[in-house]
Amino acid sequence: MKEHSSHQDAHVDSDHLHEENKLITQRRAKLDQLKEGGFSFPNDFRRSDFCNDLQMQYEKSTKQELEHTGRAAAVVGRVIRIRGPFIVIQDMSGDIQLYVDKKSLAEPVLEQIDLLDIGDILAADGVLSRSNKGDLYVAIKTCRILTKALRPLPDKHKGLVDTEVKYRQRYLDLIANEESRHRFEVRSRVVGFIRNFFTQRRFLEVETPMMQSIPGGANARPFVTHHNALDMTLFLRIAPELFLKRLVVGGFERVFEINRNFRNEGLSTRHNPEFTMLEFYWAYADYHDLMELTEVLLRDLTQDVLQAQSFIYQEKEIFVNKPFTRLTMLESIIQYGKNISRDDLINKDKLLAIFKREYFAINENVSVGQLQTELFEHWVEPQLIQPTFITEYPVEVSPLARRNTENPLVTDRFEFFIAGREIANGFSELNDADDQRERFQQQADQKTAGDNEAMFFDEDYITALEQGLPPTAGQGIGIDRLIMLLTDAASIRDVILFPLLR
C-alpha cells in the first residue's frame, strides 16, 4: 500500500511540474510580446496612494459621493486575483480592486491587460468608485505592467500550506499568507518600540563585535571560523555581554544592543542557531530594578503593538496587566514539584534519590546547585504559563552573576518565563574581579573536562573589571521568543524570515 502511495505521489508531482512548465512557457511568450512592444521592466511609475490607505480613508464614502468628488488615485501592486472586469492588486499595506471598462479604455491599455497574469506587478491610474456590492475600486484610465511574473503563485484557494516551502521560499509565503505578513509587521513594530523604550530612558544603543577571539557571555557551543589575513581562529558571537560591560567600565552607564547571536546547537521549535536578542546594562541598578522594568516594558509593549493587556498563546490567555509572580528557584520546585521539601533540595543524596525515583538520568558528579537547576527545568519550567520571575539561581550555573549578600550559594539573578519557556535572563553583575577570575577558572576546568558549552577564560575582561565596573544590572531578552508569544507562533521558524534549514 505504501509503495502504491509513493507511486501516486510521484505521478502527482510529475503532473504538477508539467503543468507549471506549461504555464511558465505561456508567460514567457507574453513577456516576448511585451518586449516586442518596447517593454523593458520600466521603473518610472510613482504612486500617490497605498491600497489600504484608500480603503481606510474612504471607508464611509458612498458611490455617489465618490463619483461626485472624482478622486484620482495612482496605485501599484502585485496582481493576486482576476475576476471578470475586476483585477485585485496587493501592495505592502493591503489590497484594492481595479475596474476594467473595455468600452472606454484605449487600445494600448487593453493590450497590457490581455497580457496580464496573476503575480504580475501592475501600475494603474484612475478614479475611485464603489461597486454595487459595496467594494471600493479604482476605475482604470491607464495601466502598465511593470514586472512580468514568469512563475505562477500558489493556488489561490489553498494558499501556501507546505511548511518546507514557506520557510525556504519566504517570498511566496509573504505573498500568499496574510498571517505571515502580519507576523513580521508585528516583529518590526516590536523592535521599534523596544528601541524607543530604551533610548527614552537614556540608554545608548551600541554595536559590539560579531566575530570574537574569545566567545563569552553565555554557556554555549560557538561557531568557529578563520581569518586568513591574520591567520587566527575566530568565533561567532554567542552573546555581547562581556563587551557591553566593558563599555559600562568605560563610562557608558546605560547601554543596549539589539543583536544577532550564533550558537552551534540543535534546532527545535524554540531554537535556531542564529537568533536575535536584546541585551542592556544599567549602572547603579540591581536585578530587582530589572524585574520592575521588564514588567513595564512587556505591559507597554503589548498595549502599543496589540492594543491589549493580554494575548492568546496556543489557546492559553496570557495576562500582562497583573503583577508578575516572583518565586525563588527552591520555592518554585517545592510549589510545582512532587512531595519535596527544602531539606530535600539542599541534600545531595536526597536529590539524587529524587532523580532515581523519577527515572530521570543525571550525572551524579555534579553539584547540589546543578542538581537543583536540572530538577527545576524538568519539573517546574513547563508549568510557568503566566509571567513569572524565578530568582536566586545557584552560583554554579551563574558564572557572571553577583553572589547574594545573605546567601553566598545563590546569585542575584532571575530568569523570566511565559508559556513554559524562558524569555529573559537578568542579574546583578559580578564586579569583583577576583571572584570572576575564580569562576572563569572553574568554567575553563569544565571545558578541559569535555564541556563544550563552558565559558572560555577571558583575561582581558578580568583586566577591565580591575579598572572598576560600577554596581550594574544586566539582562537579555529573546526577541524571537517574544514575537512567538505576541503572534501565537508555535515555532521559532515562523518568526524568523529566513530560518536555517537542512
Coordinates of N, CA and C in Angstrom, one line a residue, residues 206 208 216-218 239-257 279-283 398-402 426-432 436 439-440 455 458 460-475:
V206 N 24.4 50.7 21.0 CA 25.8 50.4 20.6 C 25.8 49.1 19.8
T208 N 28.5 45.8 19.1 CA 29.7 45.1 19.5 C 30.1 44.0 18.5
G216 N 32.2 34.8 24.7 CA 31.8 34.8 26.1 C 30.4 35.4 26.3
G217 N 30.0 35.4 27.6 CA 28.7 35.9 27.9 C 27.6 34.9 28.0
A218 N 27.9 33.7 27.7 CA 26.8 32.6 27.9 C 27.5 31.3 27.8
A239 N 27.1 35.8 22.6 CA 26.4 36.9 23.4 C 27.3 38.1 23.4
P240 N 26.7 39.3 23.5 CA 27.5 40.5 23.5 C 27.9 41.0 24.9
E241 N 27.5 40.2 25.9 CA 27.6 40.6 27.3 C 28.9 41.2 27.8
L242 N 30.0 40.5 27.5 CA 31.3 41.0 28.1 C 31.7 42.3 27.4
F243 N 31.4 42.5 26.2 CA 31.8 43.7 25.5 C 30.9 44.9 26.0
L244 N 29.6 44.6 26.2 CA 28.7 45.7 26.7 C 29.2 46.1 28.1
K245 N 29.6 45.2 29.0 CA 30.0 45.5 30.3 C 31.4 46.3 30.3
R246 N 32.2 46.0 29.3 CA 33.4 46.8 29.1 C 33.1 48.3 28.8
L247 N 31.9 48.5 28.1 CA 31.5 49.8 27.8 C 31.0 50.5 29.1
V248 N 30.4 49.8 30.0 CA 30.0 50.3 31.3 C 31.2 50.7 32.1
V249 N 32.3 49.9 32.1 CA 33.5 50.3 32.7 C 34.0 51.6 32.1
G250 N 33.9 51.7 30.8 CA 34.4 52.9 30.1 C 33.5 54.2 30.3
G251 N 32.4 54.1 31.0 CA 31.6 55.2 31.4 C 30.3 55.4 30.7
F252 N 30.0 54.5 29.8 CA 28.6 54.4 29.2 C 27.7 53.6 30.2
E253 N 27.1 54.4 31.1 CA 26.4 53.7 32.2 C 25.1 53.0 31.9
R254 N 24.5 53.3 30.7 CA 23.3 52.7 30.3 C 23.5 52.4 28.8
V255 N 23.6 51.1 28.4 CA 23.8 50.7 27.0 C 22.9 49.6 26.7
F256 N 22.5 49.5 25.4 CA 21.8 48.3 25.0 C 22.1 48.0 23.5
E257 N 21.9 46.8 23.1 CA 22.1 46.3 21.8 C 21.1 45.3 21.4
E279 N 20.0 42.9 24.6 CA 20.8 42.9 25.9 C 21.0 44.4 26.3
F280 N 20.8 44.6 27.6 CA 21.0 46.0 28.1 C 21.7 45.9 29.5
Y281 N 22.4 47.0 29.8 CA 23.2 47.1 31.1 C 23.0 48.4 31.7
W282 N 22.8 48.4 33.0 CA 22.2 49.6 33.7 C 23.1 49.8 35.0
A283 N 24.0 50.7 35.0 CA 24.8 51.0 36.1 C 23.9 51.6 37.3
S398 N 25.7 30.2 37.3 CA 25.6 31.6 37.1 C 26.9 32.3 37.2
P399 N 27.8 32.0 36.2 CA 29.2 32.4 36.4 C 29.5 33.9 36.2
L400 N 28.5 34.6 35.8 CA 28.7 36.1 35.6 C 27.9 36.9 36.6
A401 N 27.1 36.3 37.5 CA 26.2 37.0 38.3 C 26.7 37.2 39.7
R402 N 26.3 38.3 40.4 CA 26.8 38.6 41.7 C 26.2 37.7 42.7
G426 N 18.3 37.8 33.6 CA 18.9 39.0 34.1 C 19.5 38.8 35.5
F427 N 20.5 39.7 35.8 CA 21.1 39.6 37.1 C 21.9 40.9 37.5
S428 N 22.1 41.0 38.8 CA 23.1 42.0 39.3 C 24.5 41.4 38.9
E429 N 25.3 42.3 38.2 CA 26.5 41.8 37.6 C 27.6 41.6 38.7
L430 N 28.4 40.6 38.4 CA 29.5 40.3 39.3 C 30.6 41.3 38.9
N431 N 31.0 42.2 39.8 CA 32.0 43.2 39.6 C 33.2 43.0 40.5
D432 N 33.3 41.9 41.1 CA 34.5 41.5 41.9 C 35.4 40.8 41.0
Q436 N 35.4 36.8 39.8 CA 35.2 36.5 38.4 C 36.3 35.6 37.9
R439 N 35.7 32.1 39.0 CA 34.6 31.4 38.3 C 35.0 31.1 36.8
F440 N 35.7 32.0 36.2 CA 36.2 31.7 34.9 C 37.1 30.5 34.9
M455 N 32.3 28.3 29.5 CA 32.9 29.5 29.1 C 34.5 29.4 28.9
D458 N 38.6 34.6 29.9 CA 38.8 35.9 29.2 C 39.6 36.8 30.1
D460 N 41.3 39.6 29.3 CA 41.1 41.0 29.1 C 39.9 41.5 29.9
Y461 N 38.9 40.6 30.0 CA 37.7 41.0 30.7 C 38.0 41.2 32.2
I462 N 38.8 40.3 32.7 CA 39.3 40.5 34.1 C 40.0 41.8 34.3
T463 N 40.9 42.1 33.3 CA 41.6 43.4 33.4 C 40.6 44.6 33.4
A464 N 39.6 44.5 32.6 CA 38.5 45.5 32.6 C 37.9 45.7 33.9
L465 N 37.5 44.5 34.6 CA 36.9 44.6 35.9 C 37.9 45.2 36.9
E466 N 39.2 44.9 36.7 CA 40.1 45.5 37.7 C 40.2 47.0 37.5
Q467 N 39.8 47.6 36.4 CA 39.6 49.0 36.3 C 38.4 49.6 37.1
G468 N 37.5 48.7 37.4 CA 36.3 49.1 38.2 C 35.0 49.1 37.4
L469 N 34.2 48.1 37.6 CA 32.9 48.1 37.0 C 31.9 48.6 38.1
P470 N 31.2 49.7 37.8 CA 30.2 50.1 38.8 C 29.2 49.0 39.1
P471 N 28.5 49.1 40.3 CA 27.4 48.2 40.5 C 26.4 48.3 39.4
T472 N 26.2 47.2 38.7 CA 25.4 47.2 37.5 C 24.5 46.0 37.4
A473 N 23.4 46.2 36.7 CA 22.4 45.1 36.4 C 22.3 44.9 34.9
G474 N 22.2 43.7 34.4 CA 22.2 43.5 33.0 C 21.1 42.4 32.7
Q475 N 20.6 42.4 31.5 CA 19.5 41.5 31.1 C 19.5 41.2 29.6

